[in-house]
mmCIF file of C-alpha atoms in Angstrom:
data_model
loop_
_atom_site.group_PDB
_atom_site.id
_atom_site.type_symbol
_atom_site.label_atom_id
_atom_site.label_comp_id
_atom_site.label_asym_id
_atom_site.label_seq_id
_atom_site.Cartn_x
_atom_site.Cartn_y
_atom_site.Cartn_z
ATOM 1 C CA MET A 1 -15.597 11.508 26.799
ATOM 2 C CA LYS A 2 -15.847 13.648 23.688
ATOM 3 C CA ARG A 3 -12.310 14.956 24.331
ATOM 4 C CA ILE A 4 -10.966 11.399 24.572
ATOM 5 C CA TYR A 5 -12.644 10.396 21.336
ATOM 6 C CA ASP A 6 -11.209 13.434 19.565
ATOM 7 C CA PHE A 7 -7.720 12.537 20.808
ATOM 8 C CA VAL A 8 -7.932 8.985 19.415
ATOM 9 C CA LYS A 9 -9.505 10.183 16.161
ATOM 10 C CA ASP A 10 -6.789 12.802 15.640
ATOM 11 C CA TRP A 11 -4.099 10.177 16.226
ATOM 12 C CA HIS A 12 -5.652 7.949 13.578
ATOM 13 C CA VAL A 13 -5.946 10.790 11.029
ATOM 14 C CA ASN A 14 -2.345 11.895 11.581
ATOM 15 C CA THR A 15 -0.984 8.343 11.325
ATOM 16 C CA MET A 16 -2.778 7.597 8.055
ATOM 17 C CA ARG A 17 -1.572 10.926 6.644
ATOM 18 C CA GLN A 18 1.973 9.956 7.550
ATOM 19 C CA LEU A 19 1.573 6.639 5.730
ATOM 20 C CA ARG A 20 0.342 8.354 2.584
ATOM 21 C CA GLU A 21 3.219 10.823 2.609
ATOM 22 C CA PHE A 22 5.747 8.014 3.019
ATOM 23 C CA ASP A 23 4.060 5.796 0.390
ATOM 24 C CA LEU A 24 3.426 3.005 2.898
ATOM 25 C CA ALA A 25 0.408 0.926 1.992
ATOM 26 C CA PRO A 26 -1.581 0.005 5.127
ATOM 27 C CA ARG A 27 -1.623 -3.763 5.494
ATOM 28 C CA GLY A 28 -4.479 -5.451 7.335
ATOM 29 C CA ARG A 29 -7.038 -3.525 9.330
ATOM 30 C CA TRP A 30 -5.792 -0.619 11.475
ATOM 31 C CA VAL A 31 -7.996 -0.523 14.531
ATOM 32 C CA PHE A 32 -8.107 1.081 17.938
ATOM 33 C CA MET A 33 -7.888 -1.743 20.422
ATOM 34 C CA THR A 34 -9.981 -1.803 23.596
ATOM 35 C CA LEU A 35 -6.772 -1.543 25.617
ATOM 36 C CA VAL A 36 -5.949 1.846 24.124
ATOM 37 C CA LEU A 37 -9.322 3.264 25.041
ATOM 38 C CA ALA A 38 -9.065 1.656 28.466
ATOM 39 C CA ILE A 39 -5.796 3.396 29.198
ATOM 40 C CA VAL A 40 -7.010 6.790 27.954
ATOM 41 C CA VAL A 41 -10.381 6.613 29.662
ATOM 42 C CA GLY A 42 -8.872 5.216 32.845
ATOM 43 C CA SER A 43 -6.388 8.031 33.053
ATOM 44 C CA ALA A 44 -9.223 10.539 32.543
ATOM 45 C CA GLY A 45 -10.952 9.370 35.690
ATOM 46 C CA GLY A 46 -12.461 6.224 37.087
ATOM 47 C CA PRO A 47 -11.409 2.564 37.224
ATOM 48 C CA LEU A 48 -12.425 0.210 34.451
ATOM 49 C CA PRO A 49 -13.670 -3.363 34.659
ATOM 50 C CA ALA A 50 -10.868 -5.926 34.743
ATOM 51 C CA ARG A 51 -10.250 -7.718 31.472
ATOM 52 C CA ALA A 52 -7.626 -9.984 30.032
ATOM 53 C CA ALA A 53 -4.717 -8.189 28.419
ATOM 54 C CA PRO A 54 -4.631 -8.590 24.632
ATOM 55 C CA THR A 55 -2.005 -10.892 23.186
ATOM 56 C CA VAL A 56 0.749 -9.281 21.123
ATOM 57 C CA THR A 57 1.400 -11.599 18.168
ATOM 58 C CA SER A 58 3.994 -9.639 16.167
ATOM 59 C CA ILE A 59 6.151 -6.524 16.358
ATOM 60 C CA ASP A 60 7.657 -4.832 13.294
ATOM 61 C CA THR A 61 9.835 -1.739 13.442
ATOM 62 C CA TRP A 62 11.307 0.098 10.478
ATOM 63 C CA LEU A 63 12.942 3.382 9.543
ATOM 64 C CA VAL A 64 11.787 5.415 6.552
ATOM 65 C CA ALA A 65 13.819 8.188 4.871
ATOM 66 C CA ARG A 66 12.706 10.274 1.910
ATOM 67 C CA LYS A 67 13.735 13.410 0.064
ATOM 68 C CA LEU A 68 11.104 16.109 0.429
ATOM 69 C CA LYS A 69 11.588 17.018 -3.251
ATOM 70 C CA GLY A 70 12.352 13.541 -4.474
ATOM 71 C CA ASP A 71 11.896 14.159 -8.204
ATOM 72 C CA GLN A 72 14.292 17.047 -8.513
ATOM 73 C CA THR A 73 17.766 16.711 -9.927
ATOM 74 C CA ILE A 74 20.432 17.320 -7.283
ATOM 75 C CA CYS A 75 22.876 19.959 -8.498
ATOM 76 C CA VAL A 76 26.183 21.029 -6.986
ATOM 77 C CA GLY A 77 25.398 23.587 -4.284
ATOM 78 C CA ASP A 78 21.923 22.214 -3.514
ATOM 79 C CA LYS A 79 20.720 21.575 0.010
ATOM 80 C CA VAL A 80 18.523 18.467 0.019
ATOM 81 C CA ILE A 81 16.106 18.010 2.924
ATOM 82 C CA ILE A 82 15.637 14.379 4.004
ATOM 83 C CA ALA A 83 12.818 13.459 6.399
ATOM 84 C CA VAL A 84 13.341 10.457 8.676
ATOM 85 C CA ASN A 85 10.762 8.639 10.803
ATOM 86 C CA VAL A 86 10.631 5.374 12.732
ATOM 87 C CA PHE A 87 7.416 3.343 12.539
ATOM 88 C CA LYS A 88 6.231 0.436 14.667
ATOM 89 C CA ARG A 89 3.493 -2.021 13.802
ATOM 90 C CA ILE A 90 2.139 -4.334 16.476
ATOM 91 C CA GLY A 91 -0.087 -7.306 15.731
ATOM 92 C CA VAL A 92 -2.688 -7.743 18.465
ATOM 93 C CA GLU A 93 -5.051 -10.696 18.229
ATOM 94 C CA GLY A 94 -5.381 -10.592 14.454
ATOM 95 C CA ASN A 95 -5.463 -6.804 14.130
ATOM 96 C CA PHE A 96 -2.748 -4.167 13.853
ATOM 97 C CA LEU A 97 -1.745 -0.995 15.639
ATOM 98 C CA LEU A 98 0.509 1.420 13.767
ATOM 99 C CA GLY A 99 2.253 4.618 14.767
ATOM 100 C CA ARG A 100 5.449 6.661 14.800
ATOM 101 C CA LEU A 101 7.981 6.280 17.571
ATOM 102 C CA THR A 102 9.380 9.341 19.304
ATOM 103 C CA GLY A 103 12.615 9.609 21.219
ATOM 104 C CA VAL A 104 14.583 7.386 18.827
ATOM 105 C CA GLU A 105 18.076 8.721 18.159
ATOM 106 C CA VAL A 106 18.879 8.433 14.446
ATOM 107 C CA GLU A 107 22.428 8.860 13.122
ATOM 108 C CA ALA A 108 23.437 9.632 9.530
ATOM 109 C CA PHE A 109 26.570 8.255 7.868
ATOM 110 C CA LEU A 110 28.129 9.106 4.477
ATOM 111 C CA ASP A 111 30.611 7.061 2.476
ATOM 112 C CA GLY A 112 34.026 8.541 1.771
ATOM 113 C CA SER A 113 33.258 9.794 -1.729
ATOM 114 C CA GLY A 114 33.423 13.450 -0.717
ATOM 115 C CA VAL A 115 30.380 14.216 -2.894
ATOM 116 C CA GLY A 116 28.691 16.055 -0.047
ATOM 117 C CA LYS A 117 28.131 16.267 3.675
ATOM 118 C CA ILE A 118 25.198 15.637 5.986
ATOM 119 C CA ASN A 119 23.944 17.840 8.788
ATOM 120 C CA PRO A 120 23.243 17.198 11.644
ATOM 121 C CA ALA A 121 25.148 13.996 12.389
ATOM 122 C CA LYS A 122 22.250 12.764 14.543
ATOM 123 C CA THR A 123 18.745 13.771 15.561
ATOM 124 C CA THR A 124 15.991 12.434 17.802
ATOM 125 C CA THR A 125 12.547 11.651 16.403
ATOM 126 C CA THR A 126 9.734 13.845 17.685
ATOM 127 C CA MET A 127 5.975 14.066 17.315
ATOM 128 C CA ALA A 128 5.380 17.597 16.041
ATOM 129 C CA SER A 129 1.687 18.173 15.363
ATOM 130 C CA ASP A 130 2.419 21.152 13.124
ATOM 131 C CA ASN A 131 4.947 19.354 10.917
ATOM 132 C CA ILE A 132 5.355 15.588 10.675
ATOM 133 C CA ASN A 133 8.650 16.099 8.840
ATOM 134 C CA ARG A 134 10.314 17.757 11.826
ATOM 135 C CA ASN A 135 12.839 14.880 11.957
ATOM 136 C CA ARG A 136 15.123 16.196 9.232
ATOM 137 C CA PHE A 137 18.636 15.948 7.879
ATOM 138 C CA THR A 138 20.188 18.209 5.242
ATOM 139 C CA PHE A 139 22.495 16.823 2.550
ATOM 140 C CA ILE A 140 24.748 19.521 1.094
ATOM 141 C CA ALA A 141 25.922 18.681 -2.448
ATOM 142 C CA GLU A 142 29.543 19.756 -2.956
ATOM 143 C CA LYS A 143 30.749 18.065 -6.152
ATOM 144 C CA PRO A 144 29.429 15.819 -8.970
ATOM 145 C CA GLY A 145 29.263 12.100 -8.269
ATOM 146 C CA GLU A 146 27.310 9.403 -6.455
ATOM 147 C CA THR A 147 27.093 8.714 -2.753
ATOM 148 C CA THR A 148 24.905 6.871 -0.247
ATOM 149 C CA VAL A 149 23.561 8.148 3.058
ATOM 150 C CA VAL A 150 22.859 5.465 5.658
ATOM 151 C CA PHE A 151 20.491 6.271 8.527
ATOM 152 C CA GLN A 152 20.545 4.141 11.668
ATOM 153 C CA GLY A 153 18.419 4.240 14.802
ATOM 154 C CA LYS A 154 18.435 2.202 17.986
ATOM 155 C CA VAL A 155 14.946 1.452 19.334
ATOM 156 C CA GLY A 156 15.048 0.863 23.060
ATOM 157 C CA LYS A 157 12.243 0.321 25.544
ATOM 158 C CA LYS A 158 9.209 2.300 24.366
ATOM 159 C CA VAL A 159 5.604 2.808 25.342
ATOM 160 C CA PHE A 160 3.528 2.479 22.177
ATOM 161 C CA LEU A 161 -0.199 3.354 22.363
ATOM 162 C CA GLY A 162 -0.174 2.439 26.029
ATOM 163 C CA LEU A 163 1.630 -0.886 25.485
ATOM 164 C CA GLU A 164 5.093 -1.115 27.000
ATOM 165 C CA ILE A 165 7.187 -2.691 24.277
ATOM 166 C CA SER A 166 10.736 -3.826 25.014
ATOM 167 C CA SER A 167 12.784 -3.758 21.837
ATOM 168 C CA GLY A 168 16.482 -3.678 21.063
ATOM 169 C CA ASN A 169 16.028 -3.353 17.316
ATOM 170 C CA THR A 170 18.500 -1.427 15.205
ATOM 171 C CA VAL A 171 16.669 0.009 12.208
ATOM 172 C CA THR A 172 18.436 1.302 9.098
ATOM 173 C CA ALA A 173 17.655 2.857 5.722
ATOM 174 C CA ALA A 174 20.032 3.627 2.850
ATOM 175 C CA MET A 175 19.467 6.463 0.380
ATOM 176 C CA PRO A 176 21.617 6.626 -2.785
ATOM 177 C CA LEU A 177 22.133 10.159 -4.120
ATOM 178 C CA LYS A 178 23.482 11.414 -7.432
ATOM 179 C CA VAL A 179 24.843 14.950 -7.733
ATOM 180 C CA GLU A 180 25.239 16.650 -11.108
ATOM 181 C CA ASN A 181 27.098 19.753 -12.177
ATOM 182 C CA CYS A 182 23.960 21.374 -13.584
ATOM 183 C CA GLU A 183 24.057 24.319 -15.976
ATOM 184 C CA TYR A 184 20.274 24.823 -16.187
ATOM 185 C CA ARG A 185 17.062 23.706 -14.534
ATOM 186 C CA VAL A 186 13.834 23.177 -16.480
ATOM 187 C CA SER A 187 10.264 23.204 -15.129
ATOM 188 C CA THR A 188 7.067 22.902 -17.175
ATOM 189 C CA THR A 189 3.349 22.817 -16.415
ATOM 190 C CA SER A 190 1.075 21.676 -19.254
ATOM 191 C CA ARG A 191 -2.738 21.563 -19.184
ATOM 192 C CA TRP A 192 -5.308 20.143 -21.605
ATOM 193 C CA VAL A 193 -9.110 20.126 -21.222
ATOM 194 C CA GLN A 194 -11.041 17.069 -22.396
ATOM 195 C CA LYS A 195 -13.618 17.722 -25.097
ATOM 196 C CA GLY A 196 -16.786 18.744 -23.272
ATOM 197 C CA GLY A 197 -14.804 20.117 -20.350
ATOM 198 C CA THR A 198 -15.498 17.221 -17.972
ATOM 199 C CA PHE A 199 -11.917 16.891 -16.797
ATOM 200 C CA SER A 200 -8.459 18.332 -17.376
ATOM 201 C CA VAL A 201 -5.103 16.603 -17.789
ATOM 202 C CA VAL A 202 -2.019 18.171 -16.203
ATOM 203 C CA ALA A 203 1.627 17.204 -16.803
ATOM 204 C CA MET A 204 4.464 18.663 -14.727
ATOM 205 C CA ILE A 205 8.261 18.663 -14.791
ATOM 206 C CA THR A 206 9.899 20.126 -11.688
ATOM 207 C CA ASP A 207 13.484 21.416 -11.630
ATOM 208 C CA ALA A 208 15.006 18.877 -14.019
ATOM 209 C CA GLY A 209 18.699 19.538 -14.552
ATOM 210 C CA MET A 210 20.655 19.917 -17.797
ATOM 211 C CA THR A 211 24.421 19.429 -17.957
ATOM 212 C CA MET A 212 26.896 20.271 -20.724
ATOM 213 C CA ASP A 213 27.886 17.201 -22.767
ATOM 214 C CA LYS A 214 29.868 19.158 -25.342
ATOM 215 C CA PRO A 215 30.631 22.851 -25.872
ATOM 216 C CA GLY A 216 27.412 24.789 -26.414
ATOM 217 C CA HIS A 217 25.168 21.709 -25.967
ATOM 218 C CA TYR A 218 23.226 20.539 -22.887
ATOM 219 C CA THR A 219 21.228 17.397 -22.089
ATOM 220 C CA GLY A 220 19.127 16.059 -19.235
ATOM 221 C CA ASP A 221 16.409 13.597 -18.234
ATOM 222 C CA ALA A 222 13.153 14.629 -16.568
ATOM 223 C CA GLN A 223 10.410 12.793 -14.726
ATOM 224 C CA VAL A 224 6.922 13.853 -15.833
ATOM 225 C CA LYS A 225 4.103 13.652 -13.297
ATOM 226 C CA TRP A 226 0.594 13.315 -14.699
ATOM 227 C CA TYR A 227 -2.677 14.284 -13.000
ATOM 228 C CA ILE A 228 -6.393 14.053 -13.843
ATOM 229 C CA VAL A 229 -8.396 17.020 -12.514
ATOM 230 C CA PRO A 230 -12.242 16.745 -12.556
ATOM 231 C CA ASN A 231 -14.104 19.810 -13.803
ATOM 232 C CA ILE A 232 -17.591 18.516 -13.003
ATOM 233 C CA GLU A 233 -19.818 21.092 -11.341
ATOM 234 C CA LEU A 234 -23.246 19.579 -12.059
ATOM 235 C CA ALA A 235 -25.044 18.410 -8.924
ATOM 236 C CA GLY A 236 -24.859 14.655 -8.465
ATOM 237 C CA CYS A 237 -22.121 14.030 -11.070
ATOM 238 C CA THR A 238 -19.079 12.024 -10.090
ATOM 239 C CA ILE A 239 -15.837 11.007 -11.781
ATOM 240 C CA GLY A 240 -14.037 7.778 -10.994
ATOM 241 C CA ASP A 241 -10.458 7.521 -9.807
ATOM 242 C CA VAL A 242 -7.963 7.666 -12.636
ATOM 243 C CA SER A 243 -4.372 6.499 -12.478
ATOM 244 C CA VAL A 244 -1.814 7.901 -14.903
ATOM 245 C CA PRO A 245 1.733 6.586 -14.441
ATOM 246 C CA ASN A 246 4.703 8.917 -14.303
ATOM 247 C CA GLY A 247 6.447 9.470 -17.614
ATOM 248 C CA GLU A 248 9.767 10.773 -18.845
ATOM 249 C CA ALA A 249 11.079 13.500 -21.114
ATOM 250 C CA ILE A 250 14.426 14.224 -22.754
ATOM 251 C CA LEU A 251 15.807 17.742 -22.400
ATOM 252 C CA THR A 252 18.261 19.312 -24.827
ATOM 253 C CA GLY A 253 19.598 22.821 -25.078
ATOM 254 C CA GLU A 254 21.869 24.419 -27.636
ATOM 255 C CA TRP A 255 23.415 27.834 -28.051
ATOM 256 C CA ALA A 256 21.872 29.753 -30.926
ATOM 257 C CA ASP A 257 23.318 32.650 -32.889
ATOM 258 C CA GLY A 258 23.588 35.437 -30.367
ATOM 259 C CA PRO A 259 23.254 35.147 -26.558
ATOM 260 C CA ASP A 260 20.267 32.757 -26.659
ATOM 261 C CA LEU A 261 19.578 29.115 -25.837
ATOM 262 C CA ILE A 262 17.127 26.933 -27.792
ATOM 263 C CA LEU A 263 15.412 24.449 -25.459
ATOM 264 C CA ASP A 264 13.728 21.217 -26.629
ATOM 265 C CA VAL A 265 11.535 19.061 -24.366
ATOM 266 C CA ASP A 266 10.677 15.686 -25.941
ATOM 267 C CA PHE A 267 7.990 13.743 -24.024
ATOM 268 C CA ASP A 268 7.533 9.964 -23.996
ATOM 269 C CA PRO A 269 3.997 8.651 -24.671
ATOM 270 C CA VAL A 270 1.863 7.886 -21.619
ATOM 271 C CA GLY A 271 -0.980 5.373 -21.135
ATOM 272 C CA PHE A 272 -4.361 6.672 -19.965
ATOM 273 C CA GLU A 273 -7.002 4.478 -18.344
ATOM 274 C CA PRO A 274 -10.687 5.030 -19.175
ATOM 275 C CA VAL A 275 -12.254 7.939 -17.320
ATOM 276 C CA LYS A 276 -15.681 6.954 -15.933
ATOM 277 C CA ILE A 277 -18.248 9.693 -15.369
ATOM 278 C CA ALA A 278 -21.712 9.266 -13.833
ATOM 279 C CA CYS A 279 -24.518 11.859 -13.715
ATOM 280 C CA PRO A 280 -27.498 9.868 -12.346
ATOM 281 C CA ASN A 281 -29.521 13.008 -11.581
ATOM 282 C CA LEU A 282 -29.201 14.419 -15.087
ATOM 283 C CA PRO A 283 -31.733 12.969 -17.566
ATOM 284 C CA GLY A 284 -30.101 11.407 -20.589
ATOM 285 C CA SER A 285 -26.660 11.214 -18.974
ATOM 286 C CA PRO A 286 -26.084 7.651 -17.762
ATOM 287 C CA GLU A 287 -22.742 6.432 -16.505
ATOM 288 C CA GLY A 288 -20.236 6.353 -19.347
ATOM 289 C CA THR A 289 -16.626 6.525 -20.371
ATOM 290 C CA ALA A 290 -15.373 9.943 -21.442
ATOM 291 C CA GLN A 291 -12.080 8.727 -22.825
ATOM 292 C CA SER A 292 -10.802 5.435 -24.214
ATOM 293 C CA ASP A 293 -7.810 3.600 -22.802
ATOM 294 C CA SER A 294 -4.933 4.478 -25.115
ATOM 295 C CA LYS A 295 -1.496 6.003 -25.489
ATOM 296 C CA ARG A 296 -1.272 9.777 -25.559
ATOM 297 C CA GLN A 297 1.658 11.686 -26.991
ATOM 298 C CA PRO A 298 2.449 15.238 -25.889
ATOM 299 C CA GLY A 299 3.985 17.406 -28.545
ATOM 300 C CA THR A 300 7.670 18.348 -28.411
ATOM 301 C CA LEU A 301 8.289 21.792 -26.961
ATOM 302 C CA THR A 302 10.829 24.052 -28.657
ATOM 303 C CA LYS A 303 11.445 27.521 -27.283
ATOM 304 C CA ARG A 304 14.161 30.161 -27.536
ATOM 305 C CA PHE A 305 15.332 31.715 -24.249
ATOM 306 C CA PRO A 306 17.898 34.307 -23.246
ATOM 307 C CA ALA A 307 21.051 32.615 -21.935
ATOM 308 C CA SER A 308 20.149 33.847 -18.456
ATOM 309 C CA GLY A 309 16.868 31.873 -18.546
ATOM 310 C CA GLY A 310 13.295 33.063 -18.132
ATOM 311 C CA TYR A 311 9.606 32.167 -18.355
ATOM 312 C CA GLU A 312 7.603 31.548 -21.519
ATOM 313 C CA PRO A 313 3.968 30.447 -22.124
ATOM 314 C CA MET A 314 3.058 28.649 -25.353
ATOM 315 C CA ASP A 315 0.594 26.199 -26.909
ATOM 316 C CA HIS A 316 1.063 22.487 -26.262
ATOM 317 C CA SER A 317 -0.618 19.598 -28.077
ATOM 318 C CA LEU A 318 -1.735 16.189 -26.748
ATOM 319 C CA THR A 319 -3.182 13.493 -29.025
ATOM 320 C CA GLY A 320 -6.939 13.149 -28.643
ATOM 321 C CA PHE A 321 -7.363 16.485 -26.864
ATOM 322 C CA PRO A 322 -8.081 20.016 -28.001
ATOM 323 C CA SER A 323 -4.997 22.192 -28.010
ATOM 324 C CA GLY A 324 -3.639 22.977 -24.577
ATOM 325 C CA SER A 325 -1.093 25.318 -23.071
ATOM 326 C CA VAL A 326 2.195 25.116 -21.187
ATOM 327 C CA ARG A 327 4.329 27.362 -18.995
ATOM 328 C CA ILE A 328 8.084 26.773 -19.310
ATOM 329 C CA TYR A 329 10.656 27.980 -16.795
ATOM 330 C CA LEU A 330 14.392 27.926 -17.594
ATOM 331 C CA LYS A 331 16.788 28.795 -14.785
ATOM 332 C CA ARG A 332 20.536 29.282 -15.110
ATOM 333 C CA VAL A 333 22.306 27.426 -12.314
ATOM 334 C CA THR A 334 26.002 28.020 -13.031
ATOM 335 C CA GLY A 335 27.874 30.574 -15.109
ATOM 336 C CA LYS A 336 25.499 33.386 -14.150
#
């Protein structure tokens, strides 16, 4: 019986991890119905008492596609990995069962823009315990421009968590893609420690592209991801969840005298929520707010690089925080 419980528990853990990775918010209560356990236990040995079959009240099927490195600029020559999965949600007597469907053939179609190509033309969804993104397509960027990849799967008769579900649904998902003729890529990792060292703030730009807008001058847009990292090590202390929205930054590069490039990274302000910290076991340290809700402005980064690119550490300021640090990576994409 322990083995059966572990099987059901592992299925639940894997399914919820899949939802988080695909940014699907669980709706309703996800439960293991008695029928599921009945089928598993029954197959393990021994008949079960007869009971009325549960009533299926709704069936939803959908296809989800996502880029594995969704924030990165797509440059000519890039190979973009796209993970595709088919999900089914079944309403059973006021509750829901959710899982991935295997054995669904998914085809990929491109418009006639000639911006790139997709490989393979079709694949079949699988349940790979070592890698939930086994169902993959690769988009190969061949020239600048915009295109859309459409994924389509036909869901036939399936057995879902022991329930035989007849379905003729055709599920689709469209993914618009923009390819740029990048000259450089820029990545940064900034870190600031809150006064007192209770938590750190991290801001990251990953492989943002810069293109030439006029001779000797480059521009680009970057998404900035923000994170709050607790540094509390005192026994019994906790820090509340903190949400910091993604921000943006403007990238510019310009040839300097000699074979160098001067890079500027100009960050937009970002709004921080209050950070709540509680140390109930530490006398004189009641629950409190370590930081007020306000806008924070990272300082502009300006650094000189060789034309071939490179890596440079430097100081980086953030309003309301002691001075922090940043690591900047500049990579030459074309014209090497």
